Amino acid sequence: MTEEKKDDIISKRRTFAIISHPDAGKTTLTEKLLLFGGAIQMAGAVKAKKEQRAARSDWMKVEQERGISVASSVMTFEYKGCTFNLLDTPGHEDFSEDTYRVLTAVDSAVMVIDCAKGIEAQTLKLFEVCRLRDIPIITFINKLDRDGQDPFALLEEIEQSLALDVTPASWPIGMGRDFKGCYDLLNDKLLLLDKTNKTTLSEPVLTADGILDEKIDALLGQNDATQLRENVEMAKALCKPFDLNSYLEGHMTPVFFGSAINNFGVQELLDGLVKYAPAPRAQKTPARTVEPTEDKVSGFIFKIQANMDPKHRDRIAFMRICSGHFKNGMKLYHVRSEKQLLLHNPVLFLAQDRELASEAWAGDIMGVPNHGNLRIGDTLTEGEKFSFTGIPSFAPELLQKVRPVDPLKAKHLGKALMQIAEEGGASVFKPLIGADWIVGVVGALQFQILADRIRTEYDVPVIFEQTSFMTARWLKGNPNDIKNFVDKNRANAAQDHDENWVLLARNDWHLNKTAEDFPKIKFIKTKQN
Ligand code: G4P
């Protein structure tokens, strides 16, 4: 393969995620993107998955339907010569570290905002993760067919609450019942809403010769045309013009207005992704930066999903390819264990079914069937010893004690918890004193999900109970200082699944006091691999 061909393939990859607060329209937009990307069957699966999620009380049924959840964990589609990999971020209900880790595997994000609600809690949280990694963001303000906030107010809110430059990529004409369409500011096109058309792409009604083009008056009527011009003029005065570098560096977000349910603005968003969103980026390791165009394959595991196929008790490790050209049957070097690993039947996530991966490039996501040897954060290479960094573990916000209903099953429980911790499903700590395990999660609902999983997958009914510990901190320091600390704090010391020591703190005062008493040790909230 020639170098140009390789560069061309990689430069046409777009690996991204959609971030939003629940109900802003992520599922609807995903469906539409897939419809227009030709993955029509998938679109149905996204909706089905969402509906199943809604039936919260019936969690296990959801688990049985994991087939759907696999297919829509990574959705691949083609549009205008680009290959898109859309990574699903879990919704609010099952919000966990998983979401953060998925964002380590993307090159850009689309932020969906409900025009009536503006920036909401979950949007903000996810945005902060993107910012930490300088992930460029395109904003899609959705539901313009409903009454919402004034577009200027929305832009100001984004700018203020996210400390980000905003620039409108399109400008809406009316809102709610009066919503007529948008003027595409980047391409000088007038797009009018056709409410009867929910399944095909909206064609621009007019390619205008600038905003002053008289044809706009003819199509919109005098009043709307004048109003549009005033608004556009004001927006141009208030907002900086679109600056590609500023967007790519994560300082500026272009804002598209639309209505996902009406297919409106979706094509412009897709065109925006084709034109502006970054191709696979270079990835850092402490040893060196790895360029996507390098010949040798490398990648990292960012997510592990258990028992996705009810017929096989398998686990799939999701690997983001960072460089090289992967071909089926390749052996890769597993840096942590220093062993060669034959990747049996890796899967790509095309259309509805898992498809056997025959080849993959930087930016692609591959599912690797895993029998316990791969963990989140692991790096695979063609032999070079380096490790991608930055895949985070967060100090859990909620801790509970867990014990088996049948005390004879303590060992089984230990094994189950270890596996779950390795998959990143929860933090698991073994205190130095006592027989109980402490489990840490980010959202309260996760305890219930874990109890269900341990009972059904490992046949160990368990009881979660309150504990006097509030949070955990990883210890960083030289080994002697850590040993000294552990000796003096036996009642509050524990180890995680990787045998890293942690402090289990009872409250803020306890945490602060301990930090004062042991100045040589750092008490860390986020562990990076
Ligand atoms: P989410 O994944 O972000 O949680 O949001 P989702 O797409 O499920 O959308 C949430 C609700 O908002 C859905 O209504 C959906 O139909 C609606 N919606 C999405 N885009 C638009 C839009 O452009 N305009 C309007 N008016 N509504 C939109 P629902 O009643 O909760 O579900 P459904 O019965 O319609 O599926």
Coordinates of C-alpha atoms and ligand atoms in Angstrom, one line a residue, residues 20-28 47 50 142-143 145-146 259-261, ligand 1:
S20 CA -25.7 15.4 26.2
H21 CA -28.0 15.5 29.2
P22 CA -30.7 12.9 29.0
D23 CA -33.7 13.8 26.8
A24 CA -31.8 16.4 24.8
G25 CA -32.1 14.2 21.8
K26 CA -28.9 12.1 21.6
T27 CA -30.8 8.9 20.6
T28 CA -32.8 10.7 18.0
K47 CA -34.2 3.2 19.7
K50 CA -33.2 3.2 24.6
N142 CA -31.8 20.7 19.2
K143 CA -35.6 20.9 19.2
D145 CA -39.4 23.1 16.5
R146 CA -40.4 23.7 20.1
S259 CA -34.4 19.6 15.0
A260 CA -33.2 16.0 15.0
I261 CA -36.7 14.6 14.9
Ligands
G4P1 P1 -31.8 11.3 24.7 O1 -31.3 10.1 24.0 O2 -30.8 12.4 24.8 O3 -32.2 10.9 26.1 O4 -33.0 11.9 24.0 P2 -34.0 11.2 22.9 O5 -33.4 11.2 21.5 O6 -34.6 10.0 23.4 O7 -35.1 12.4 22.9 C1 -35.9 12.7 24.0 C2 -37.2 13.2 23.6 O8 -37.1 14.3 22.8 C3 -38.0 12.1 22.8 O9 -39.4 12.3 23.0 C4 -37.7 12.6 21.3 O10 -38.7 12.2 20.4 C5 -37.7 14.1 21.5 N1 -37.0 14.8 20.5 C6 -35.8 14.6 20.0 N2 -35.4 15.5 19.1 C7 -36.5 16.3 19.0 C8 -36.7 17.5 18.2 O11 -36.0 17.9 17.3 N3 -37.9 18.1 18.4 C9 -38.8 17.7 19.3 N4 -40.0 18.3 19.4 N5 -38.6 16.6 20.0 C10 -37.5 15.9 19.9 P3 -40.1 11.3 23.9 O12 -41.5 11.7 23.9 O13 -39.4 11.1 25.2 O14 -39.9 9.9 23.2 P4 -40.6 9.4 21.9 O15 -41.9 8.7 22.3 O16 -40.9 10.5 21.0 O17 -39.6 8.4 21.4

